[in-house]
Amino acid sequence: MTLPEKRSPIDELRLRYEELAELAGSLAHEIKNPISVIHMNIDLLGEDLEELNAPETRRAMERVQIVREQCERMQGLLRDFMKYTKLRDIDLVSGSLNDQVEAVLRAYSAEASQRGIEIKRYLDGDLPYIALHSDSLQAALMNLVKNAMEATDRGGQILARTYVTKSGVAMDLIDTGRGVDNNTILHMFEPFYTTKEGGSGLGLPTARKTIEAHGGRIGVQSEVGQGTKFTLEFPALRRIVSGLNETEQDQPAT
């Protein structure tokens, strides 16, 4: 009789994490349905009260609005949480980090112009390709750019640059915004930690999980009143020799 292979403590921990993540995702999905029903019925109740058009319904309408807002907040939390729990295994293909960065910056160009924020880009044209999942990576980058926009006042700047490193490629996202203190830096990647009113506290944890699913890592430097710099690092699909790219390179998927 063959004995089952004994798992290492790390494998046991990973298995328990995956089981817990699956259970949490299923629970979030089950909670989502009754929240949707509550939201729908509170909307119908609000319509009924509006039709009465009586002065005494004003207070009831205010309470209906409070319930509606909290339902929307719960739905947003559940949506973000389900994204967080699903980020385990994603299919990666060869692609350009520059293309992903450029697509995200274009998406925010109109808002930046309205806010009076200048976006600068310094993208290395010789950047080697990385293994990526376009939708999830762009979502992570959009979260970082969105945070930078919200932290930067009119007249400020957001700078994105990509470059080659000894182990692969990297991207810096730098803003001249309000910055954060050391305590926030220590906790900003923890699920549900947030300094923003109404925030879910899952944006940055999900971004980090996405980047780690790409074999990368994310770091942050910030100073209150001076701005913030996020640095994302990814392994390249070809080796880097003494800081120079080799000639062989996988072509991106079309």
C-alpha atoms as one frame of an Amber mdcrd trajectory, in Angstrom:
protein
   0.000   0.000   0.000   1.366   3.398  -1.035   1.237   6.038   1.659   0.042
   9.493   0.625   2.847  11.949   0.050   3.429  14.124   3.089   2.955  17.806
   2.405   5.439  20.385   3.559   4.279  23.083   6.040   4.344  25.637   3.195
   2.181  23.405   0.981  -0.251  22.877   3.867  -0.452  26.621   4.443  -1.003
  27.261   0.733  -3.743  24.616   0.594  -5.509  26.095   3.608  -5.262  29.562
   2.081  -6.779  28.349  -1.195  -9.604  26.597   0.653 -10.284  29.721   2.728
 -10.169  31.966  -0.360 -12.623  29.696  -2.168 -14.948  29.631   0.850 -14.758
  33.424   1.224 -15.487  33.910  -2.475 -18.509  31.593  -2.272 -19.782  33.413
   0.824 -19.386  36.793  -0.886 -21.342  35.491  -3.869 -24.154  34.258  -1.601
 -24.314  37.608   0.218 -24.416  39.463  -3.103 -27.836  38.034  -4.022 -29.829
  39.213  -0.953 -28.087  42.607  -1.095 -29.268  42.970  -4.695 -32.834  42.093
  -3.643 -32.721  44.649  -0.802 -31.369  47.299  -3.179 -34.075  46.609  -5.758
 -36.882  46.755  -3.188 -35.598  49.912  -1.533 -35.606  51.544  -4.979 -39.235
  50.453  -5.476 -40.140  51.754  -2.020 -38.542  55.086  -2.894 -40.631  55.296
  -6.069 -43.810  54.574  -4.086 -42.994  57.315  -1.575 -42.274  59.804  -4.353
 -45.703  59.114  -5.877 -47.381  59.975  -2.572 -45.810  63.432  -2.829 -46.734
  64.246   0.767 -44.675  66.393   3.211 -44.658  63.616   5.801 -42.845  61.263
   3.413 -39.749  63.498   3.290 -38.172  61.937   6.383 -38.947  58.446   5.070
 -37.298  59.339   1.746 -34.164  60.454   3.574 -34.002  57.086   5.315 -34.585
  55.267   2.047 -31.653  57.173   0.535 -29.399  56.159   3.452 -30.301  52.486
   2.963 -29.772  52.820  -0.802 -26.302  54.322  -0.318 -25.292  51.592   2.129
 -26.538  48.897  -0.265 -24.410  50.409  -3.032 -21.426  50.506  -0.697 -21.923
  46.842   0.253 -22.215  45.877  -3.415 -18.977  47.720  -4.154 -17.215  45.966
  -1.266 -18.430  42.570  -2.440 -17.412  43.294  -6.037 -13.892  44.282  -4.947
 -13.633  41.338  -2.567 -14.642  38.837  -5.242 -11.983  40.271  -7.546  -9.437
  39.867  -4.750 -10.302  36.232  -4.009 -10.328  35.198  -7.694  -6.764  36.369
  -8.381  -4.886  33.110  -8.022  -4.189  31.501 -11.379  -4.313  33.623 -14.532
  -3.215  32.760 -18.053  -0.185  34.824 -19.074   0.980  35.589 -22.606   3.959
  37.472 -23.998   3.324  41.211 -24.200   4.637  44.734 -23.785   4.545  46.494
 -20.427   4.817  49.788 -22.316   1.574  49.041 -24.174  -0.264  48.402 -20.911
   1.061  51.600 -19.332   0.240  53.668 -22.410  -3.331  52.322 -22.552  -3.945
  53.244 -18.906  -2.447  56.721 -19.245  -4.595  57.383 -22.323  -7.678  56.346
 -20.365  -6.925  58.982 -17.719  -5.699  61.757 -20.026  -9.056  63.575 -20.221
  -9.583  63.486 -16.451  -6.020  64.655 -15.857  -6.576  67.592 -18.196  -9.773
  68.543 -16.364  -8.001  68.373 -13.021  -5.055  70.418 -14.291  -2.618  67.543
 -13.738   0.232  66.926 -16.184   0.999  63.333 -17.128   4.554  62.642 -18.241
   5.847  59.391 -19.653   9.363  58.095 -20.218   8.931  54.616 -21.646  12.002
  52.648 -22.685  11.519  51.666 -26.313  13.900  48.699 -25.968  12.022  47.139
 -23.079  11.895  43.331 -23.307   8.535  41.619 -23.230   7.029  40.167 -20.065
   4.464  37.442 -19.374   1.197  39.265 -18.731  -2.563  39.125 -18.574  -3.664
  42.372 -20.161  -7.023  42.929 -18.440  -5.860  42.222 -14.896  -2.559  44.095
 -15.269  -4.298  47.159 -16.697  -6.806  47.030 -13.825  -3.914  47.066 -11.332
  -2.222  49.969 -13.126  -5.501  51.884 -13.314  -5.903  51.551  -9.557  -2.435
  53.035  -9.002  -3.014  55.894 -11.450  -6.437  56.590  -9.939  -4.879  56.851
  -6.468  -2.200  59.171  -7.843  -4.845  61.383  -9.468  -6.856  61.620  -6.257
  -3.755  62.533  -4.245  -2.483  65.202  -6.662  -3.780  68.761  -6.690  -4.193
  71.043  -9.694  -0.822  71.991 -11.146   0.764  68.716 -10.042   2.387  65.985
 -12.101   2.181  62.236 -12.540   5.205  60.595 -14.146   5.396  57.058 -15.516
   8.689  55.552 -16.633   9.789  52.072 -17.628  13.321  50.736 -17.737  15.454
  47.617 -17.854  16.848  46.111 -14.653  19.382  43.333 -14.087  16.575  40.873
 -13.366  13.950  42.087 -15.826  11.946  45.285 -16.291  10.476  47.884 -13.970
   8.021  50.743 -13.912   7.955  53.779 -11.627   4.747  55.727 -11.082   5.545
  59.006  -9.351   3.135  61.730  -8.279   3.698  65.127  -6.695   0.677  64.694
  -4.459   0.042  64.786  -0.739   2.025  61.657   0.110   1.386  59.302   3.043
   3.033  58.638   6.394   5.067  55.588   7.380   2.166  53.944   9.208   0.050
  54.060   6.049   2.919  52.596   4.014   3.170  49.695   6.481  -0.526  48.815
   6.165  -1.613  50.032   2.715  -1.404  46.560   1.132  -3.434  44.897   3.896
  -6.992  43.931   2.882  -9.655  46.409   4.051  -7.137  48.992   5.284  -8.040
  52.401   3.880  -7.602  56.077   4.674 -10.290  57.128   2.179 -13.872  57.643
   3.279 -16.053  55.056   1.572 -13.042  53.113   0.244 -13.103  49.319   0.275
  -9.460  48.923   1.232  -9.048  46.261  -1.462  -7.685  48.282  -4.373  -4.009
  48.175  -3.448  -4.091  44.597  -2.049  -5.682  43.452  -5.317  -3.087  45.375
  -7.334  -0.274  43.725  -5.374  -1.838  40.291  -5.762  -2.156  40.875  -9.510
   1.476  41.932  -9.847   2.641  38.940  -7.796   0.548  36.669 -10.064   2.718
  38.049 -12.900   5.836  36.949 -11.028   6.519  40.560 -10.045   6.610  42.689
  -6.946   5.573  46.187  -5.907   7.211  48.663  -3.556   6.347  52.163  -2.401
   8.175  55.243  -1.161   6.343  58.322   0.061   6.765  61.489   2.060   3.932
  63.591   3.408   3.557  66.744   1.350   6.094  65.602  -1.248   4.428  62.796
  -3.187   4.562  59.046  -3.689   6.488  56.616  -5.885   5.312  53.082  -6.653
   7.842  50.756  -8.247   6.685  47.624 -10.082   9.228  44.969 -11.102   8.630
  42.054 -13.486  10.792  39.228 -14.823  11.558  39.593 -18.522  10.946  36.853
 -21.075  14.595  37.011 -22.117  17.708  37.158 -19.999  19.504  40.363 -19.153
  23.274  40.235 -19.445  25.261  43.044 -17.765  22.274  45.342 -18.159  22.071
  44.721 -21.935  19.289  42.867 -23.735  20.077  39.717 -25.659  18.905  39.533
 -29.253  16.468  36.620 -28.755  13.005  37.591 -27.634   9.580  36.010 -27.555
   7.116  37.830 -29.754   3.895  39.123 -28.174   0.669  37.303 -28.763  -1.624
  38.921 -31.316
